Amino acid sequence: MSFPPIVSPSGPGELPDFAESIRAAVEEQLTRHGAVLFRGFPVRGPQDFERIVSFVTPDLLEYTFGSTPRSQLSGRIYTSTEYPAHQQIPLHNEQSYTAEWPLKIWFYCAKPALEGGETPLADSREVLRRIPARIRERFVAKKVMYTRNYGNGLDVPWQKVFGTEDPKVVESFCRDAGIICEWKEDGELRTRQICQAIATHPHTKDVVWFNQAHLFHVSNLEPAAREGLLAVFAEDELPRNAFYGDGTPIEDGVLDEIRGVYGQVAVSFPWQEGDVVLADNMLVAHGRSSFKGPRKVLVAMAESYRPEEGAST
């Protein structure tokens, strides 16, 4: 069977006519495969996307404590990450750099790129299995520390990340989330958080590779950008970086091996206009290929999950 499995309508009709079949397909396919591609349904714009999402996950999440620039459209529908077209976005599980994340993530292709622009997917269970034991054990023992320095024209401003202009609201959010935050002399914000390297799915009990060390780490930058930033900033002053949980550096070679595993496991498919993908955010990682021409892919997230202390490793 191809991955992700494709579900198409059995005949003509409008979206409400397919609500039950869409829900049934999700129940049958999502846990087994981790993602489902709905193709050929009458999804003609953001409102239709929100409608099809509501059949399965009516309570959507806000993109709070996000790490990339997005624009909010109607309701809790967002653009996909607004990085330049020439950049690839490495495979990752959404918000796996935090202690609370969405269990489900939706994608809608309003306009496919002329060339490229795929949203590759990778089975997080298989990623875990393929990562060498010596690396896996080190990450499990030490976990991952994420450092972020907001604003200053280099990264998303803290006001946008936290959805507020009030520093007290930020401090309260961080306190509740187990995030260490400090206000620097220039008025900008720095945060540190130690999070899981692997996690256990609350429903399937599958253990998955679940972190963004390879994405946050300075080695993810293009060499010229990396050299330029390190000439100005210390490693903990960079817009974002990742360390082992004890604060020691993560070796570039280790992260290259992890990226290699994602490359081995990744599966891509060409977007078609109107396609909708639902992915289990723990079972499946996603990314973005570089592209040419206009591209419009929308995103929605649902079912916030925060493991009980000790349940996520």
Coordinates of N, CA, C and O in Angstrom, one line a residue, residues 113-261:
A113 N 3.0 24.1 -5.9 CA 4.0 24.9 -6.5 C 4.2 24.4 -8.0 O 3.8 23.3 -8.3
L114 N 4.8 25.2 -8.8 CA 5.1 24.8 -10.1 C 6.1 23.7 -10.2 O 6.1 22.8 -11.0
E115 N 7.0 23.7 -9.2 CA 8.1 22.7 -9.1 C 8.4 22.5 -7.6 O 8.7 23.5 -6.9
G116 N 8.5 21.2 -7.2 CA 8.9 21.0 -5.8 C 7.7 21.3 -4.8 O 6.6 21.3 -5.2
G117 N 8.1 21.7 -3.6 CA 7.1 22.1 -2.6 C 6.4 21.0 -1.9 O 5.4 21.2 -1.3
E118 N 6.9 19.7 -2.1 CA 6.2 18.6 -1.4 C 6.3 18.8 0.1 O 7.2 19.5 0.6
T119 N 5.5 18.0 0.8 CA 5.5 17.9 2.3 C 5.9 16.5 2.6 O 5.0 15.6 2.8
P120 N 7.2 16.2 2.6 CA 7.6 14.8 2.9 C 7.2 14.4 4.3 O 7.1 15.2 5.2
L121 N 6.9 13.1 4.4 CA 6.5 12.5 5.7 C 7.4 11.4 6.1 O 8.1 10.7 5.2
A122 N 7.6 11.1 7.4 CA 8.4 10.0 7.8 C 7.8 9.4 9.1 O 7.4 10.1 10.0
D123 N 7.8 8.1 9.1 CA 7.3 7.3 10.3 C 8.2 7.5 11.5 O 9.4 7.0 11.4
S124 N 7.8 8.1 12.5 CA 8.6 8.4 13.7 C 9.0 7.1 14.4 O 10.0 7.1 15.1
R125 N 8.2 6.1 14.3 CA 8.6 4.8 14.9 C 9.8 4.2 14.2 O 10.7 3.7 14.9
E126 N 9.8 4.3 12.9 CA 10.9 3.8 12.1 C 12.1 4.6 12.3 O 13.3 4.1 12.3
V127 N 12.0 5.9 12.4 CA 13.1 6.8 12.7 C 13.8 6.3 14.0 O 15.0 6.2 14.1
L128 N 13.0 6.1 15.0 CA 13.6 5.6 16.3 C 14.3 4.3 16.2 O 15.4 4.2 16.7
R129 N 13.7 3.4 15.4 CA 14.4 2.1 15.2 C 15.7 2.2 14.5 O 16.6 1.4 14.8
R130 N 15.8 3.1 13.6 CA 17.0 3.2 12.8 C 18.1 4.1 13.4 O 19.3 4.0 12.9
I131 N 17.8 4.9 14.3 CA 18.9 5.7 15.0 C 19.8 4.8 15.8 O 19.3 4.0 16.6
P132 N 21.1 4.8 15.6 CA 22.0 3.9 16.3 C 21.8 4.0 17.8 O 21.5 5.0 18.4
A133 N 21.9 2.8 18.4 CA 21.7 2.7 19.9 C 22.5 3.6 20.7 O 22.0 4.2 21.7
R134 N 23.8 3.8 20.3 CA 24.6 4.7 21.1 C 24.1 6.1 21.1 O 24.2 6.8 22.1
I135 N 23.5 6.6 20.0 CA 22.9 7.9 19.9 C 21.6 8.0 20.7 O 21.4 8.9 21.5
R136 N 20.8 7.0 20.5 CA 19.5 6.9 21.1 C 19.6 6.9 22.6 O 19.0 7.7 23.3
E137 N 20.6 6.1 23.1 CA 20.7 6.0 24.6 C 21.2 7.3 25.2 O 20.8 7.7 26.3
R138 N 22.1 8.0 24.5 CA 22.7 9.3 25.0 C 21.6 10.3 25.1 O 21.5 11.1 26.1
F139 N 20.7 10.4 24.0 CA 19.6 11.4 24.1 C 18.6 11.0 25.1 O 18.1 11.9 25.8
V140 N 18.3 9.8 25.3 CA 17.3 9.4 26.3 C 17.8 9.8 27.7 O 17.1 10.2 28.5
A141 N 19.1 9.5 27.9 CA 19.7 9.8 29.2 C 19.8 11.3 29.5 O 19.5 11.8 30.6
K142 N 20.1 12.1 28.5 CA 20.4 13.5 28.7 C 19.2 14.4 28.3 O 19.2 15.6 28.8
K143 N 18.4 14.0 27.5 CA 17.3 14.8 26.9 C 17.9 15.9 26.1 O 19.1 15.9 25.7
V144 N 17.0 16.9 25.7 CA 17.5 18.0 24.9 C 17.1 19.4 25.5 O 16.0 19.5 26.0
M145 N 18.1 20.3 25.5 CA 17.8 21.6 25.9 C 17.7 22.6 24.7 O 18.6 22.6 23.9
Y146 N 16.6 23.3 24.6 CA 16.4 24.3 23.6 C 16.6 25.7 24.1 O 16.0 26.0 25.1
T147 N 17.4 26.5 23.4 CA 17.6 27.9 23.8 C 17.1 28.7 22.7 O 17.2 28.4 21.5
R148 N 16.3 29.8 23.0 CA 15.8 30.7 22.0 C 16.0 32.1 22.4 O 15.8 32.5 23.6
N149 N 16.4 33.0 21.5 CA 16.5 34.4 21.7 C 15.7 35.1 20.6 O 15.9 34.9 19.4
Y150 N 14.7 35.8 21.1 CA 13.6 36.3 20.2 C 13.9 37.7 19.7 O 14.6 38.5 20.3
G151 N 13.3 38.0 18.5 CA 13.4 39.3 18.0 C 14.7 39.8 17.5 O 15.5 39.0 16.9
N152 N 15.0 41.1 17.6 CA 16.2 41.7 17.1 C 16.4 41.5 15.6 O 17.5 41.5 15.1
G153 N 15.3 41.3 14.9 CA 15.3 41.1 13.5 C 15.8 39.8 13.0 O 15.9 39.6 11.8
L154 N 16.2 38.9 13.9 CA 16.7 37.6 13.5 C 15.8 36.4 13.7 O 15.9 35.4 13.0
D155 N 14.8 36.6 14.6 CA 13.9 35.5 14.8 C 12.5 36.1 15.1 O 12.3 37.3 15.2
V156 N 11.5 35.2 15.2 CA 10.1 35.7 15.5 C 10.1 36.5 16.8 O 10.6 36.0 17.8
P157 N 9.5 37.7 16.8 CA 9.4 38.5 18.0 C 8.6 37.7 19.1 O 7.7 37.0 18.8
W158 N 9.0 37.9 20.3 CA 8.3 37.2 21.4 C 6.8 37.6 21.5 O 5.9 36.8 21.8
Q159 N 6.5 38.8 21.0 CA 5.1 39.2 21.1 C 4.2 38.3 20.1 O 3.1 38.0 20.5
K160 N 4.8 37.9 19.0 CA 4.1 37.1 18.1 C 4.1 35.6 18.6 O 3.1 34.9 18.4
V161 N 5.2 35.2 19.1 CA 5.3 33.8 19.6 C 4.3 33.5 20.7 O 3.6 32.5 20.7
F162 N 4.2 34.5 21.6 CA 3.3 34.2 22.8 C 1.9 34.9 22.6 O 1.1 34.7 23.5
G163 N 1.7 35.6 21.5 CA 0.4 36.2 21.3 C 0.0 37.3 22.3 O -1.2 37.4 22.6
T164 N 1.0 38.1 22.8 CA 0.7 39.1 23.8 C 1.8 40.2 23.8 O 2.9 39.9 23.3
E165 N 1.4 41.3 24.3 CA 2.4 42.4 24.5 C 2.8 42.5 25.9 O 3.7 43.4 26.3
D166 N 2.3 41.7 26.8 CA 2.4 41.8 28.2 C 3.5 40.8 28.7 O 3.3 39.6 28.7
P167 N 4.6 41.3 29.2 CA 5.7 40.4 29.7 C 5.2 39.5 30.8 O 5.6 38.3 30.9
K168 N 4.2 39.9 31.6 CA 3.7 39.1 32.7 C 3.0 37.9 32.2 O 3.0 36.8 32.8
V169 N 2.3 38.1 31.1 CA 1.6 36.9 30.5 C 2.6 35.9 30.0 O 2.5 34.7 30.1
V170 N 3.7 36.4 29.4 CA 4.8 35.5 28.9 C 5.4 34.7 30.1 O 5.6 33.5 30.1
E171 N 5.7 35.5 31.2 CA 6.2 34.8 32.4 C 5.3 33.8 33.0 O 5.8 32.7 33.4
S172 N 4.0 34.0 33.0 CA 3.1 33.0 33.5 C 3.0 31.8 32.6 O 3.0 30.7 33.1
F173 N 3.0 32.0 31.3 CA 3.0 30.9 30.3 C 4.3 30.0 30.6 O 4.2 28.8 30.6
C174 N 5.4 30.7 30.6 CA 6.7 29.9 30.8 C 6.7 29.2 32.1 O 7.1 28.0 32.2
R175 N 6.2 29.8 33.2 CA 6.2 29.1 34.5 C 5.3 27.9 34.4 O 5.7 26.8 34.9
D176 N 4.2 28.0 33.8 CA 3.2 26.8 33.7 C 3.8 25.7 32.8 O 3.5 24.5 33.0
A177 N 4.6 26.1 31.8 CA 5.2 25.2 30.8 C 6.5 24.6 31.2 O 7.1 23.8 30.5
G178 N 7.1 25.1 32.3 CA 8.4 24.6 32.7 C 9.5 25.2 31.9 O 10.6 24.6 31.7
I179 N 9.3 26.4 31.4 CA 10.3 27.1 30.6 C 11.0 28.2 31.4 O 10.3 28.9 32.1
I180 N 12.3 28.2 31.4 CA 13.1 29.2 32.0 C 13.1 30.5 31.1 O 13.6 30.3 30.0
C181 N 12.7 31.6 31.6 CA 12.7 32.8 30.7 C 13.5 33.9 31.5 O 13.4 34.0 32.7
E182 N 14.1 34.8 30.7 CA 14.8 35.9 31.3 C 14.7 37.1 30.3 O 14.8 36.9 29.1
W183 N 14.6 38.3 30.8 CA 14.6 39.5 30.0 C 16.0 40.1 30.0 O 16.6 40.3 31.0
K184 N 16.5 40.3 28.8 CA 17.8 40.7 28.6 C 17.9 42.3 28.7 O 16.8 42.9 28.8
E185 N 19.1 42.8 28.8 CA 19.2 44.3 29.0 C 18.6 45.1 27.9 O 18.1 46.2 28.1
D186 N 18.5 44.5 26.7 CA 17.9 45.2 25.6 C 16.4 45.1 25.5 O 15.8 45.5 24.6
G187 N 15.8 44.4 26.5 CA 14.4 44.2 26.5 C 13.9 43.0 25.8 O 12.7 42.7 25.8
E188 N 14.8 42.3 25.1 CA 14.4 41.1 24.4 C 14.4 39.9 25.4 O 14.9 39.9 26.5
L189 N 13.9 38.8 24.9 CA 13.6 37.6 25.7 C 14.5 36.4 25.3 O 14.7 36.2 24.1
R190 N 15.0 35.7 26.3 CA 15.6 34.4 26.1 C 14.9 33.4 26.9 O 14.5 33.6 28.1
T191 N 14.7 32.2 26.3 CA 14.1 31.1 27.0 C 15.0 29.8 26.9 O 15.7 29.7 25.9
R192 N 14.9 29.0 27.9 CA 15.5 27.7 27.9 C 14.5 26.6 28.4 O 13.8 26.9 29.3
Q193 N 14.5 25.5 27.7 CA 13.6 24.4 28.2 C 14.3 23.1 27.9 O 14.8 22.9 26.8
I194 N 14.2 22.2 28.8 CA 14.7 20.8 28.7 C 13.5 19.9 28.4 O 12.5 19.9 29.2
C195 N 13.5 19.2 27.3 CA 12.4 18.4 26.8 C 12.9 17.0 26.5 O 14.0 16.7 26.4
Q196 N 11.9 16.2 26.2 CA 12.1 14.8 25.8 C 12.8 14.6 24.5 O 12.8 15.4 23.7
A197 N 13.5 13.4 24.4 CA 14.1 13.0 23.2 C 13.3 12.0 22.5 O 13.2 11.9 21.2
I198 N 12.6 11.1 23.3 CA 11.6 10.2 22.7 C 10.3 10.4 23.5 O 10.3 11.0 24.6
A199 N 9.2 9.8 23.0 CA 8.0 9.9 23.7 C 7.1 8.7 23.4 O 7.3 8.0 22.3
T200 N 6.2 8.5 24.2 CA 5.2 7.3 24.1 C 3.9 7.9 23.7 O 3.3 8.7 24.4
H201 N 3.3 7.3 22.6 CA 2.0 7.8 22.1 C 0.9 7.4 23.2 O 0.9 6.3 23.6
P202 N 0.1 8.4 23.5 CA -0.9 8.1 24.6 C -1.9 7.0 24.3 O -2.5 6.4 25.2
H203 N -2.2 6.8 23.0 CA -3.2 5.9 22.6 C -2.7 4.6 22.0 O -3.1 3.5 22.4
T204 N -1.7 4.6 21.1 CA -1.1 3.4 20.5 C -0.1 2.8 21.4 O 0.3 1.6 21.2
K205 N 0.5 3.6 22.3 CA 1.7 3.2 23.1 C 2.9 2.9 22.3 O 3.9 2.4 22.9
D206 N 3.0 3.4 21.1 CA 4.2 3.3 20.3 C 5.2 4.3 20.9 O 4.8 5.4 21.3
V207 N 6.5 3.9 20.9 CA 7.5 4.8 21.3 C 8.2 5.4 20.0 O 8.5 4.7 19.1
V208 N 8.3 6.7 20.0 CA 8.7 7.4 18.8 C 9.9 8.4 19.1 O 10.1 8.8 20.2
W209 N 10.7 8.6 18.1 CA 11.7 9.7 18.2 C 11.0 11.0 18.1 O 10.2 11.3 17.2
F210 N 11.2 11.9 19.1 CA 10.3 13.0 19.2 C 11.1 14.2 19.8 O 10.9 14.6 21.0
N211 N 11.8 14.9 19.0 CA 12.5 16.1 19.4 C 12.9 16.9 18.1 O 12.8 16.4 17.0
Q212 N 13.4 18.1 18.3 CA 13.9 18.9 17.2 C 15.3 19.3 17.3 O 15.7 20.4 16.8
A213 N 16.1 18.5 18.0 CA 17.5 18.9 18.2 C 18.2 19.2 16.8 O 19.0 20.1 16.7
H214 N 17.9 18.3 15.8 CA 18.6 18.5 14.5 C 18.1 19.7 13.8 O 18.8 20.2 12.9
L215 N 17.0 20.2 14.1 CA 16.4 21.4 13.4 C 16.8 22.7 14.1 O 17.2 23.7 13.5
F216 N 16.8 22.7 15.5 CA 17.2 23.9 16.2 C 18.7 24.1 16.3 O 19.2 25.3 16.4
H217 N 19.5 23.0 16.2 CA 20.9 23.1 16.3 C 21.6 24.0 15.3 O 21.1 24.1 14.1
V218 N 22.6 24.8 15.7 CA 23.3 25.7 14.8 C 23.8 25.0 13.5 O 23.9 25.7 12.4
S219 N 24.0 23.7 13.5 CA 24.5 23.0 12.3 C 23.5 22.9 11.3 O 23.8 22.5 10.1
N220 N 22.2 23.2 11.6 CA 21.1 23.2 10.6 C 21.2 24.4 9.7 O 20.6 24.4 8.6
L221 N 21.9 25.4 10.1 CA 22.0 26.6 9.2 C 23.0 26.4 8.0 O 23.9 25.5 8.1
E222 N 22.8 27.1 7.0 CA 23.7 27.1 5.8 C 25.1 27.6 6.3 O 25.1 28.5 7.2
P223 N 26.2 27.0 5.9 CA 27.5 27.3 6.4 C 27.8 28.8 6.5 O 28.3 29.3 7.5
A224 N 27.5 29.6 5.5 CA 27.8 31.0 5.5 C 27.0 31.7 6.6 O 27.5 32.6 7.3
A225 N 25.7 31.3 6.8 CA 24.9 31.9 7.8 C 25.4 31.5 9.2 O 25.4 32.4 10.1
R226 N 25.8 30.3 9.3 CA 26.3 29.8 10.6 C 27.6 30.6 11.0 O 27.7 31.1 12.1
E227 N 28.5 30.7 10.0 CA 29.7 31.4 10.3 C 29.5 32.9 10.7 O 30.1 33.4 11.6
G228 N 28.5 33.5 10.0 CA 28.2 34.9 10.2 C 27.6 35.1 11.6 O 28.0 36.1 12.3
L229 N 26.7 34.3 12.0 CA 26.1 34.4 13.3 C 27.1 34.1 14.4 O 27.1 34.9 15.4
L230 N 27.9 33.1 14.3 CA 28.9 32.8 15.3 C 30.0 33.8 15.4 O 30.6 33.9 16.5
A231 N 30.2 34.6 14.4 CA 31.2 35.7 14.5 C 30.6 36.8 15.4 O 31.4 37.6 15.9
V232 N 29.3 36.8 15.6 CA 28.7 37.9 16.4 C 28.2 37.5 17.7 O 28.3 38.2 18.7
F233 N 27.6 36.2 17.7 CA 26.9 35.8 18.9 C 27.6 34.5 19.5 O 28.1 33.7 18.8
A234 N 27.5 34.4 20.8 CA 27.9 33.2 21.5 C 26.8 32.1 21.2 O 25.7 32.5 20.8
E235 N 27.1 30.8 21.4 CA 26.1 29.8 21.0 C 24.8 29.9 21.7 O 23.8 29.6 21.1
D236 N 24.8 30.4 23.0 CA 23.5 30.5 23.7 C 22.9 31.8 23.4 O 21.8 32.1 24.0
E237 N 23.5 32.7 22.5 CA 22.8 33.9 22.1 C 22.2 33.9 20.7 O 21.6 34.8 20.3
L238 N 22.4 32.7 20.1 CA 21.9 32.6 18.7 C 20.3 32.6 18.8 O 19.7 32.3 19.9
P239 N 19.7 32.9 17.7 CA 18.2 32.9 17.7 C 17.6 31.6 18.3 O 16.6 31.6 19.0
R240 N 18.3 30.5 17.9 CA 17.9 29.2 18.5 C 19.0 28.3 18.4 O 19.9 28.4 17.5
N241 N 19.1 27.4 19.3 CA 20.1 26.4 19.3 C 19.6 25.2 20.2 O 18.7 25.3 21.0
A242 N 20.3 24.1 20.1 CA 20.0 22.9 20.9 C 21.3 22.3 21.5 O 22.3 22.3 20.9
F243 N 21.1 21.9 22.8 CA 22.2 21.2 23.5 C 21.7 20.0 24.1 O 20.4 19.7 24.2
Y244 N 22.5 19.1 24.6 CA 22.1 18.1 25.5 C 21.4 18.7 26.7 O 21.7 19.9 27.1
G245 N 20.6 18.0 27.4 CA 19.9 18.5 28.5 C 20.8 19.0 29.7 O 20.3 19.8 30.5
D246 N 22.0 18.5 29.7 CA 22.9 18.9 30.8 C 23.7 20.2 30.3 O 24.6 20.6 31.0
G247 N 23.4 20.7 29.2 CA 24.0 21.9 28.7 C 25.3 21.7 27.8 O 25.9 22.6 27.3
T248 N 25.7 20.4 27.7 CA 26.9 20.1 26.9 C 26.5 20.1 25.4 O 25.4 19.9 25.0
P249 N 27.5 20.4 24.5 CA 27.2 20.5 23.1 C 26.8 19.2 22.5 O 27.3 18.1 22.9
I250 N 25.9 19.2 21.5 CA 25.5 18.1 20.7 C 26.5 18.0 19.5 O 26.6 19.0 18.8
E251 N 27.1 16.9 19.3 CA 28.1 16.8 18.2 C 27.5 16.9 16.9 O 26.4 16.3 16.6
D252 N 28.1 17.7 16.0 CA 27.6 17.9 14.6 C 27.4 16.5 13.9 O 26.4 16.3 13.2
G253 N 28.4 15.6 14.1 CA 28.3 14.3 13.5 C 27.1 13.5 13.9 O 26.5 12.8 13.1
V254 N 26.8 13.6 15.2 CA 25.6 12.9 15.7 C 24.3 13.4 15.0 O 23.5 12.6 14.6
L255 N 24.2 14.7 14.9 CA 23.0 15.3 14.2 C 23.0 14.9 12.7 O 21.9 14.7 12.2
D256 N 24.2 14.8 12.1 CA 24.2 14.4 10.7 C 23.7 13.0 10.5 O 23.0 12.7 9.6
E257 N 24.0 12.1 11.5 CA 23.5 10.8 11.4 C 22.0 10.8 11.6 O 21.3 10.0 10.9
I258 N 21.5 11.6 12.5 CA 20.0 11.7 12.7 C 19.3 12.2 11.4 O 18.3 11.6 11.0
R259 N 19.9 13.2 10.8 CA 19.3 13.7 9.5 C 19.4 12.7 8.5 O 18.5 12.6 7.6
G260 N 20.4 11.9 8.5 CA 20.5 10.8 7.5 C 19.4 9.8 7.6 O 18.9 9.3 6.6
V261 N 19.1 9.5 8.9 CA 18.0 8.5 9.1 C 16.7 9.1 8.6 O 15.9 8.4 7.9

